[in-house]
Each structure stands twice: as C-alpha cells, then as structure tokens.
Amino acid sequence: RQNKIFCQDEKGATSFRFDQETQSIQQYKYFMKKTGLFDLLQNHIISSLYDYVTGVEVGLDSNGRKNRGGHQMEDLVESYIKKTGHEYYKEMELKAIEEKWKISLSSISADGTTTKRFDFVVKTPEKTFGIETNFYASAGSKLNETARSYKMIAQESKNIEGFSFVWVTDGAGWFKARHNLEETFNVLENLYNIKDMEDGAFKKLFS
C-alpha cells in the first residue's frame, strides 16, 4: 500500500523505502527473509506473489494496521527501557502507582474521578516516570485528540513532586498535525521520538 514501510526487530528500527534506489540488495534480502516472503515462495505456499499481496490488502482494515503499529512501537520503547537497567512496569494504573510509591496523582485523575493507565512506568531512586507511547503512520483526528490530552497531562503533572510524564511518539502522520504536536512540545519537557531513543535519551533521562 505504501512505498515506505516502518519495521523493527532485535537489531532496532528502520524504514524501508521502495520508491527510491536507496536500499541495497542485502537490505532487500534481509527484508524478504525476516518477513517470510522467501519462505512463502520457496515452499510453494503461494503461486503468485501479486495475488497474495492483494489478498493481504483486502484482509487488512485500518484499525488492524493502527494496532500493529502501536504494538510495534510499544515493543521498541520497552527494548530501550530495558537497556537502562531500571525497574519498570507495563500498563500501570494511577491508583497502583499512588499505592506503590505513595505519590499523589490526583491532579491527573481529577481527584480520582477518572481512570488513567500509563503504557510504562519507570522507577529510579529519585523519580517515577509515567510513559505513554504511540506511532501514527497516517494523519487523522486521533492525533489532535492525543496531543491535546497529553498536553493537559503535562500541565497537570508539572507540580507533582517525584513524578514526570514522558511521551514517546513518531510516524509520518504528525507532519499534518505538527502544530498540535508543537503545542504539546512547548509544555512537555520529555517528548521523544525513535531517533531520540537511539541517541540515548532514556539513559540521560533516567540517570
């Protein structure tokens, strides 16, 4: 469907460009091996690659693509968290954070009237970090809604002692929604993308 495909594996994240002669033969071979295309052809599981891809296209709805992209991003973020060696938790609710580390997050939860769950929570000796992560390959109203929501969390959490809100996001969808992202960037100190993680942002943040 697209000429640029975001992928990640144990070696990290990369974007394959099929509309330009920027990928080497070795990179194409690596892509086909890891995606299983070589296996499909070699074992005669499919007779026509074109027909197979067409069938995959029909079977993929937009929500499915978004969910896969989101899960890939979560896995990538988790891999960089693990490299820091700090204690961390997945999908942790505000109430659990408050009870475990005796931190009042009432300003985020509107005095306990709303529920909130962070994708990751990292605990260092000095601070607790609540982390949200997502990846948007295409534009849409969801991006603007997310940016506004996280801008509010950033503002509400600024005065919470011993706690910091972190947002990790990426994807071409932000090009059209960059103004909303910029508004959040102006109030959220810890806003990162994939390149930032590759450059060691978490090691600096959690040190």
Coordinates of C-alpha atoms in Angstrom, one line a residue, residues 3 15-25 27-28:
N3 CA 6.3 2.8 -0.6
S15 CA 12.3 2.4 7.4
F16 CA 12.5 0.6 4.0
R17 CA 12.0 2.8 1.0
F18 CA 10.7 1.0 -2.1
D19 CA 10.1 4.2 -4.2
Q20 CA 13.8 5.0 -4.4
E21 CA 17.0 3.2 -5.1
T22 CA 18.3 3.7 -1.6
Q23 CA 18.1 0.1 -0.3
S24 CA 21.0 -2.3 -1.1
I25 CA 20.4 -5.8 -2.4
Q27 CA 18.7 -4.9 2.7
Y28 CA 16.1 -6.3 0.3

